[in-house]
Amino acid sequence: MTTTAPTAPTVHVTRHETVVAAPPEEVFALVADVTRWPQVFGPTVYAEVTQDDGTDQDLRIWAFANGEVRSWASRRTLDRTARTIVFRQVVSSAPVATMGGEWRVEEDRAGGCRVVLLHDYAVVDDDPEAAEWVARAVGTNSVKELAALRDTAEQAAAGGEGEELTFTFSDSERIQGSARDVYAFLDRADQWPDRLPHVAATRFTEEDGGIQVLDMDTRSPDGSLHNTRSVRVSFPERGLLVYKQLKVPPVMAGHTGRWTIVQHGDEVTATSWHTVTLDPAGVRQALGESATLAEARSLVRHALGTNSSTTLRHAKAYAEAARA
């Protein structure tokens, strides 16, 4: 009896590139620091390094692909001398069967660089529709990521206000209660309209893997309503809830954040972290041509911090009442 050898899956290869008017070492540093990707790259919701020996890294990434949030684990090798990063997914998300590639940051004669992003991938069962879906996702995300990388690097290289655009701050609350109760309050955003005075309405959905979409209307002190839309990833076993705001006010170019809940004996420390990137044109449009980035930072800090502190105080009351 004759048996037919299985057919090797089709490997699809893509190449995307852009020219960046910024020093190659600074551009490479942006690509190498995966913790900055959610702030720099529009498609990336959250990314974390789970192992790092200086050369080889293990990563977990949550990102949009054709409007859907997908998660995967990757391993990558950094060559800082050659300014290359080779990556390969070790746990993929269907319909991707395998995926890998390489970042290359190549110096040019003008003092800037050319960034090349390569991908190779195969899809489950060689399905043509799946191949088209992945090709569209890879193409769209690669173009967006290279454009964002170029803009961020060139803005930083230009100096001036570029160095002041991104900032991080936090607010904390000490709670006599259980981390589980504090986390439950923050995690169940669908109940916030009944629990938080500044939240008028929420539209909340949750998928497998702790991926949440939160569309929320909040009240300003003057009574006006403002709508925000965020994607959140929930890690209850770690006391961690991360998010990326998809719809931001005109003064912002990006906003990511996280809630951390840490138990210390009978006490809990709950902290709200925000990382904001300002949009200089949006600042001038919203606040006036004479507005400074320092003024915008102060306003954003106050607005976001006020809402976060209010949420933390109500989480404190909820957890302490539950304990009592």
Short mmCIF file of C-alpha atoms in Angstrom, two decimals:
data_model
loop_
_atom_site.label_atom_id
_atom_site.label_comp_id
_atom_site.label_asym_id
_atom_site.label_seq_id
_atom_site.Cartn_x
_atom_site.Cartn_y
_atom_site.Cartn_z
CA MET A 1 0.00 0.00 0.00
CA THR A 2 1.40 3.40 -1.01
CA THR A 3 1.14 6.29 1.42
CA THR A 4 1.32 9.94 0.44
CA ALA A 5 3.68 12.15 2.40
CA PRO A 6 1.95 15.10 4.05
CA THR A 7 2.26 18.36 2.15
CA ALA A 8 4.33 21.03 3.83
CA PRO A 9 2.28 24.11 4.70
CA THR A 10 2.68 27.17 2.51
CA VAL A 11 4.98 29.76 4.05
CA HIS A 12 4.00 33.35 3.28
CA VAL A 13 6.71 36.03 3.41
CA THR A 14 6.23 39.80 3.70
CA ARG A 15 8.55 42.81 3.87
CA HIS A 16 7.69 46.31 5.07
CA GLU A 17 10.09 49.20 5.58
CA THR A 18 10.35 52.89 6.29
CA VAL A 19 13.04 55.59 6.47
CA VAL A 20 13.45 57.36 9.80
CA ALA A 21 15.23 60.68 10.30
CA ALA A 22 16.59 59.70 13.71
CA PRO A 23 19.77 58.00 14.98
CA PRO A 24 19.61 54.21 14.43
CA GLU A 25 20.56 53.42 18.03
CA GLU A 26 17.58 55.41 19.32
CA VAL A 27 15.22 53.75 16.85
CA PHE A 28 16.54 50.31 17.79
CA ALA A 29 16.00 51.12 21.47
CA LEU A 30 12.31 51.82 20.78
CA VAL A 31 11.89 48.46 19.04
CA ALA A 32 13.86 46.64 21.73
CA ASP A 33 11.81 48.01 24.67
CA VAL A 34 8.61 46.00 24.31
CA THR A 35 7.09 47.60 27.42
CA ARG A 36 6.74 50.84 25.41
CA TRP A 37 4.89 49.20 22.53
CA PRO A 38 1.35 49.82 23.85
CA GLN A 39 2.14 53.54 24.02
CA VAL A 40 3.96 53.72 20.67
CA PHE A 41 2.18 51.14 18.51
CA GLY A 42 -1.54 51.56 17.96
CA PRO A 43 -2.31 47.83 17.49
CA THR A 44 -0.56 46.73 20.71
CA VAL A 45 -2.80 46.61 23.78
CA TYR A 46 -0.33 45.14 26.29
CA ALA A 47 3.09 43.49 26.17
CA GLU A 48 5.30 42.06 28.86
CA VAL A 49 8.70 40.37 29.11
CA THR A 50 8.45 37.07 30.96
CA GLN A 51 12.13 36.08 30.65
CA ASP A 52 15.21 38.09 29.71
CA ASP A 53 18.89 37.16 29.82
CA GLY A 54 20.06 40.24 27.95
CA THR A 55 20.05 38.58 24.54
CA ASP A 56 17.09 36.19 24.44
CA GLN A 57 13.66 37.28 25.62
CA ASP A 58 10.30 35.59 26.10
CA LEU A 59 7.30 37.84 25.52
CA ARG A 60 3.53 37.81 25.85
CA ILE A 61 1.66 40.22 23.61
CA TRP A 62 -1.98 41.26 23.29
CA ALA A 63 -2.74 43.19 20.11
CA PHE A 64 -5.44 43.98 17.59
CA ALA A 65 -5.60 41.93 14.39
CA ASN A 66 -8.31 43.05 11.98
CA GLY A 67 -10.26 44.62 14.82
CA GLU A 68 -10.02 41.59 17.14
CA VAL A 69 -7.74 41.34 20.19
CA ARG A 70 -5.45 38.31 19.91
CA SER A 71 -2.76 37.05 22.28
CA TRP A 72 0.41 35.07 21.64
CA ALA A 73 3.77 34.22 23.17
CA SER A 74 7.03 34.89 21.35
CA ARG A 75 10.73 34.37 21.79
CA ARG A 76 13.18 36.83 20.30
CA THR A 77 16.93 37.31 20.06
CA LEU A 78 18.45 40.80 20.16
CA ASP A 79 21.73 41.66 18.45
CA ARG A 80 22.46 45.19 19.62
CA THR A 81 25.65 45.46 17.58
CA ALA A 82 23.98 44.59 14.29
CA ARG A 83 20.72 46.23 15.45
CA THR A 84 18.56 43.23 14.55
CA ILE A 85 15.83 41.41 16.46
CA VAL A 86 14.78 37.94 15.30
CA PHE A 87 11.43 36.75 16.68
CA ARG A 88 9.36 33.57 16.56
CA GLN A 89 5.96 32.85 18.07
CA VAL A 90 6.04 29.86 20.43
CA VAL A 91 2.30 29.94 21.15
CA SER A 92 0.20 31.29 18.27
CA SER A 93 -3.43 32.30 18.00
CA ALA A 94 -5.55 30.65 15.29
CA PRO A 95 -5.71 30.92 12.35
CA VAL A 96 -1.95 31.47 12.60
CA ALA A 97 -0.08 28.14 12.67
CA THR A 98 3.46 29.56 12.76
CA MET A 99 4.87 33.06 12.57
CA GLY A 100 8.27 34.66 12.87
CA GLY A 101 10.34 37.42 11.39
CA GLU A 102 12.97 40.05 11.99
CA TRP A 103 13.42 43.74 12.73
CA ARG A 104 16.42 45.39 11.06
CA VAL A 105 17.57 48.93 11.77
CA GLU A 106 20.09 49.90 9.07
CA GLU A 107 22.10 53.12 9.27
CA ASP A 108 22.00 55.44 6.27
CA ARG A 109 24.45 58.10 5.09
CA ALA A 110 22.26 60.99 6.22
CA GLY A 111 22.54 60.01 9.89
CA GLY A 112 19.12 58.42 10.00
CA CYS A 113 18.17 54.83 9.30
CA ARG A 114 16.02 52.43 7.35
CA VAL A 115 13.81 50.08 9.39
CA VAL A 116 12.90 46.77 7.76
CA LEU A 117 10.22 44.50 9.23
CA LEU A 118 10.07 40.93 7.87
CA HIS A 119 7.41 38.28 8.53
CA ASP A 120 7.07 34.65 7.57
CA TYR A 121 3.97 32.68 8.52
CA ALA A 122 1.76 29.69 7.80
CA VAL A 123 -1.93 29.29 8.54
CA VAL A 124 -3.94 26.38 9.91
CA ASP A 125 -4.79 23.81 7.21
CA ASP A 126 -3.48 26.17 4.51
CA ASP A 127 -6.96 27.67 4.42
CA PRO A 128 -7.10 30.43 1.73
CA GLU A 129 -9.54 32.58 3.70
CA ALA A 130 -7.33 32.31 6.78
CA ALA A 131 -4.27 33.23 4.70
CA GLU A 132 -6.07 36.33 3.42
CA TRP A 133 -7.12 37.27 6.98
CA VAL A 134 -3.57 36.96 8.32
CA ALA A 135 -2.08 38.79 5.32
CA ARG A 136 -4.44 41.70 5.94
CA ALA A 137 -3.62 41.78 9.66
CA VAL A 138 0.15 41.60 9.10
CA GLY A 139 0.03 44.25 6.39
CA THR A 140 -2.17 46.67 8.31
CA ASN A 141 -0.29 46.33 11.61
CA SER A 142 3.16 46.52 10.00
CA VAL A 143 2.32 49.76 8.20
CA LYS A 144 0.84 51.29 11.36
CA GLU A 145 3.74 50.20 13.56
CA LEU A 146 6.43 51.50 11.21
CA ALA A 147 4.65 54.84 10.85
CA ALA A 148 4.28 55.18 14.63
CA LEU A 149 7.91 54.19 15.16
CA ARG A 150 9.03 56.80 12.64
CA ASP A 151 6.89 59.57 14.15
CA THR A 152 7.92 58.80 17.74
CA ALA A 153 11.63 58.57 16.93
CA GLU A 154 11.69 61.70 14.78
CA GLN A 155 9.77 63.70 17.39
CA ALA A 156 12.25 62.64 20.07
CA ALA A 157 15.24 63.37 17.80
CA ALA A 158 13.92 66.86 17.11
CA GLY A 159 14.12 67.63 20.84
CA GLY A 160 12.09 70.46 22.32
CA GLU A 161 8.55 69.47 23.21
CA GLY A 162 9.10 65.92 21.94
CA GLU A 163 10.87 65.08 25.19
CA GLU A 164 7.93 66.24 27.29
CA LEU A 165 5.10 64.45 25.54
CA THR A 166 4.95 61.16 27.50
CA PHE A 167 4.62 61.03 31.27
CA THR A 168 3.51 58.52 33.93
CA PHE A 169 1.85 59.09 37.30
CA SER A 170 -0.03 57.09 39.92
CA ASP A 171 -2.49 57.35 42.79
CA SER A 172 -2.76 54.84 45.65
CA GLU A 173 -5.13 53.87 48.44
CA ARG A 174 -4.41 51.74 51.52
CA ILE A 175 -7.31 49.45 52.30
CA GLN A 176 -8.12 47.34 55.35
CA GLY A 177 -9.57 44.43 53.44
CA SER A 178 -9.08 41.64 50.94
CA ALA A 179 -7.24 42.01 47.63
CA ARG A 180 -9.90 39.74 46.13
CA ASP A 181 -12.70 42.19 47.03
CA VAL A 182 -10.74 45.20 45.77
CA TYR A 183 -10.01 43.43 42.51
CA ALA A 184 -13.64 42.38 42.10
CA PHE A 185 -14.73 46.02 42.38
CA LEU A 186 -12.28 47.17 39.68
CA ASP A 187 -12.82 44.16 37.45
CA ARG A 188 -16.64 44.40 37.30
CA ALA A 189 -16.84 47.67 35.42
CA ASP A 190 -20.34 46.76 34.26
CA GLN A 191 -21.48 47.64 37.82
CA TRP A 192 -19.69 50.99 37.99
CA PRO A 193 -22.76 53.13 37.10
CA ASP A 194 -24.34 51.94 40.37
CA ARG A 195 -21.12 52.24 42.36
CA LEU A 196 -19.27 55.33 41.10
CA PRO A 197 -20.75 58.84 41.04
CA HIS A 198 -18.79 59.97 37.97
CA VAL A 199 -19.81 57.01 35.79
CA ALA A 200 -23.14 57.54 34.00
CA ALA A 201 -23.24 54.38 31.87
CA THR A 202 -21.09 51.49 30.68
CA ARG A 203 -21.30 48.99 27.85
CA PHE A 204 -19.13 46.07 28.93
CA THR A 205 -18.22 42.79 27.24
CA GLU A 206 -15.74 40.09 28.23
CA GLU A 207 -14.14 37.30 26.20
CA ASP A 208 -12.04 34.28 27.06
CA GLY A 209 -8.59 35.07 28.39
CA GLY A 210 -9.75 38.04 30.43
CA ILE A 211 -10.08 40.39 27.44
CA GLN A 212 -12.64 43.10 28.18
CA VAL A 213 -14.07 45.96 26.15
CA LEU A 214 -15.34 48.90 28.18
CA ASP A 215 -17.31 51.72 26.59
CA MET A 216 -18.03 54.28 29.31
CA ASP A 217 -19.79 57.63 29.74
CA THR A 218 -18.38 59.73 32.58
CA ARG A 219 -19.66 62.96 34.11
CA SER A 220 -17.46 66.04 34.36
CA PRO A 221 -17.82 68.45 37.30
CA ASP A 222 -19.90 70.75 35.06
CA GLY A 223 -22.34 67.89 34.36
CA SER A 224 -21.29 67.24 30.77
CA LEU A 225 -20.79 63.65 29.60
CA HIS A 226 -17.61 62.31 28.01
CA ASN A 227 -17.32 58.96 26.25
CA THR A 228 -14.24 56.73 26.39
CA ARG A 229 -13.61 53.28 24.97
CA SER A 230 -10.91 50.96 26.28
CA VAL A 231 -9.66 47.42 25.94
CA ARG A 232 -8.69 45.80 29.24
CA VAL A 233 -6.86 42.56 30.04
CA SER A 234 -7.64 41.02 33.43
CA PHE A 235 -5.12 39.02 35.49
CA PRO A 236 -6.99 38.28 38.75
CA GLU A 237 -4.39 35.78 39.97
CA ARG A 238 -1.75 38.53 39.81
CA GLY A 239 -3.83 41.41 41.11
CA LEU A 240 -3.27 43.19 37.80
CA LEU A 241 -5.71 44.84 35.40
CA VAL A 242 -4.22 46.61 32.37
CA TYR A 243 -5.94 48.71 29.74
CA LYS A 244 -5.47 50.79 26.62
CA GLN A 245 -7.82 53.66 25.87
CA LEU A 246 -8.93 53.52 22.23
CA LYS A 247 -10.87 56.76 22.16
CA VAL A 248 -8.92 59.63 23.72
CA PRO A 249 -9.55 63.38 24.13
CA PRO A 250 -7.98 65.72 21.54
CA VAL A 251 -5.10 66.68 23.85
CA MET A 252 -3.87 63.06 23.97
CA ALA A 253 -2.16 60.92 21.37
CA GLY A 254 -2.26 57.85 23.63
CA HIS A 255 -3.28 56.65 27.08
CA THR A 256 -2.52 53.32 28.74
CA GLY A 257 -2.83 52.30 32.35
CA ARG A 258 -3.03 49.58 34.92
CA TRP A 259 -4.52 48.81 38.32
CA THR A 260 -2.31 46.91 40.76
CA ILE A 261 -3.59 45.32 43.97
CA VAL A 262 -1.03 44.06 46.49
CA GLN A 263 -1.90 42.33 49.79
CA HIS A 264 0.29 43.05 52.83
CA GLY A 265 -1.08 40.96 55.68
CA ASP A 266 -4.48 42.45 56.53
CA GLU A 267 -3.89 45.52 54.38
CA VAL A 268 -4.09 46.10 50.62
CA THR A 269 -2.33 48.73 48.55
CA ALA A 270 -4.35 49.51 45.42
CA THR A 271 -2.67 51.74 42.83
CA SER A 272 -3.85 53.31 39.60
CA TRP A 273 -1.11 53.98 37.03
CA HIS A 274 -1.49 56.17 33.95
CA THR A 275 0.90 56.71 31.04
CA VAL A 276 -0.15 59.53 28.72
CA THR A 277 1.30 60.84 25.47
CA LEU A 278 0.18 64.35 24.60
CA ASP A 279 -0.67 65.57 21.10
CA PRO A 280 0.88 69.05 20.67
CA ALA A 281 -1.52 70.03 17.89
CA GLY A 282 -4.46 68.77 19.92
CA VAL A 283 -3.27 70.70 22.96
CA ARG A 284 -3.19 73.96 20.99
CA GLN A 285 -6.53 73.22 19.37
CA ALA A 286 -8.29 72.39 22.64
CA LEU A 287 -6.56 74.82 25.00
CA GLY A 288 -5.48 77.65 22.71
CA GLU A 289 -2.40 78.51 20.67
CA SER A 290 -0.56 79.83 23.72
CA ALA A 291 -1.13 76.67 25.79
CA THR A 292 2.01 74.88 26.97
CA LEU A 293 2.62 71.17 27.39
CA ALA A 294 3.16 71.77 31.11
CA GLU A 295 -0.36 73.20 31.37
CA ALA A 296 -1.77 70.26 29.44
CA ARG A 297 0.06 67.77 31.66
CA SER A 298 -1.36 69.45 34.75
CA LEU A 299 -4.91 69.35 33.40
CA VAL A 300 -4.65 65.72 32.30
CA ARG A 301 -3.06 64.73 35.61
CA HIS A 302 -5.87 66.38 37.53
CA ALA A 303 -8.70 64.95 35.40
CA LEU A 304 -7.44 61.36 35.28
CA GLY A 305 -6.16 61.42 38.85
CA THR A 306 -9.46 62.72 40.21
CA ASN A 307 -11.44 59.90 38.58
CA SER A 308 -8.90 57.26 39.62
CA SER A 309 -8.80 58.48 43.21
CA THR A 310 -12.61 58.49 43.35
CA THR A 311 -12.69 54.91 42.06
CA LEU A 312 -10.07 53.83 44.60
CA ARG A 313 -11.96 55.42 47.50
CA HIS A 314 -15.13 53.58 46.52
CA ALA A 315 -13.19 50.33 46.09
CA LYS A 316 -11.84 50.89 49.59
CA ALA A 317 -15.34 51.38 51.02
CA TYR A 318 -16.61 48.30 49.20
CA ALA A 319 -13.75 46.03 50.36
CA GLU A 320 -13.79 47.27 53.95
CA ALA A 321 -17.57 46.84 54.15
CA ALA A 322 -17.22 43.31 52.76
CA ARG A 323 -14.60 42.50 55.38
CA ALA A 324 -16.73 43.89 58.17
#
